[in-house]
Amino acid sequence: MFAVYINTDIIQFVKPITFLGDSLEAIRSFAPDARRAVGFQLDKVQRGEDPDDWKPIKTVGPGVREIRVRDDNGAFRVLYVAQFAEAVYVLHAFQKKSQKTPRIHLERARSYHRELLRTRR
């Protein structure tokens, strides 16, 4: 008699990431440890999981979230939308220099979010 092994692992769907504007270049400019941490957190988002440290950013638009990464070099932020089936959209990424998020970063992310919604129609 032969034993038959059937692999019952579920293959997990991974959404592609679309980087808008200069978000990819911004992430590439992060300190190496922060860049690695952001990559790990974005991988979790692609797999449908929540990042370890995030918060909704309703002032930018519905469904926009912020990944928060802190290391010895400072605080780093990635604003993204993952609610659409086809992709995770990274709107904006930056290193935070003060306690409050500067308006220019929120406005830039808001602009990319509006454009994303306009092109999806």
PDB file of N, CA and C in Angstrom, residues 5 26 34 59 65 73 75 88 105:
ATOM      1  N   TYR A   5       0.431  11.828  -0.040  1.00  0.00           N
ATOM      2  CA  TYR A   5       0.490  13.086   0.700  1.00  0.00           C
ATOM      3  C   TYR A   5      -0.112  14.179  -0.167  1.00  0.00           C
ATOM      4  N   ALA A  26      11.587  58.079  -2.744  1.00  0.00           N
ATOM      5  CA  ALA A  26      11.626  58.519  -1.342  1.00  0.00           C
ATOM      6  C   ALA A  26      11.964  57.352  -0.419  1.00  0.00           C
ATOM      7  N   ALA A  34      15.422  51.550   8.102  1.00  0.00           N
ATOM      8  CA  ALA A  34      14.049  52.027   7.875  1.00  0.00           C
ATOM      9  C   ALA A  34      13.520  51.493   6.540  1.00  0.00           C
ATOM     10  N   THR A  59      -7.818  62.657   6.717  1.00  0.00           N
ATOM     11  CA  THR A  59      -7.698  63.986   6.123  1.00  0.00           C
ATOM     12  C   THR A  59      -7.187  63.927   4.682  1.00  0.00           C
ATOM     13  N   ARG A  65      -4.097  54.991   4.650  1.00  0.00           N
ATOM     14  CA  ARG A  65      -3.448  54.604   5.898  1.00  0.00           C
ATOM     15  C   ARG A  65      -1.997  55.035   5.877  1.00  0.00           C
ATOM     16  N   ASN A  73      17.578  56.594  13.081  1.00  0.00           N
ATOM     17  CA  ASN A  73      17.708  57.738  12.171  1.00  0.00           C
ATOM     18  C   ASN A  73      16.475  58.634  12.144  1.00  0.00           C
ATOM     19  N   ALA A  75      11.941  59.137  12.262  1.00  0.00           N
ATOM     20  CA  ALA A  75      10.608  58.597  11.980  1.00  0.00           C
ATOM     21  C   ALA A  75      10.354  58.665  10.471  1.00  0.00           C
ATOM     22  N   VAL A  88      -1.963  47.587  -4.273  1.00  0.00           N
ATOM     23  CA  VAL A  88      -1.717  48.491  -3.152  1.00  0.00           C
ATOM     24  C   VAL A  88      -1.075  49.720  -3.785  1.00  0.00           C
ATOM     25  N   HIS A 105       3.198  67.383   2.998  1.00  0.00           N
ATOM     26  CA  HIS A 105       3.139  65.934   2.799  1.00  0.00           C
ATOM     27  C   HIS A 105       1.698  65.445   2.689  1.00  0.00           C
TER      28      HIS A 105
END
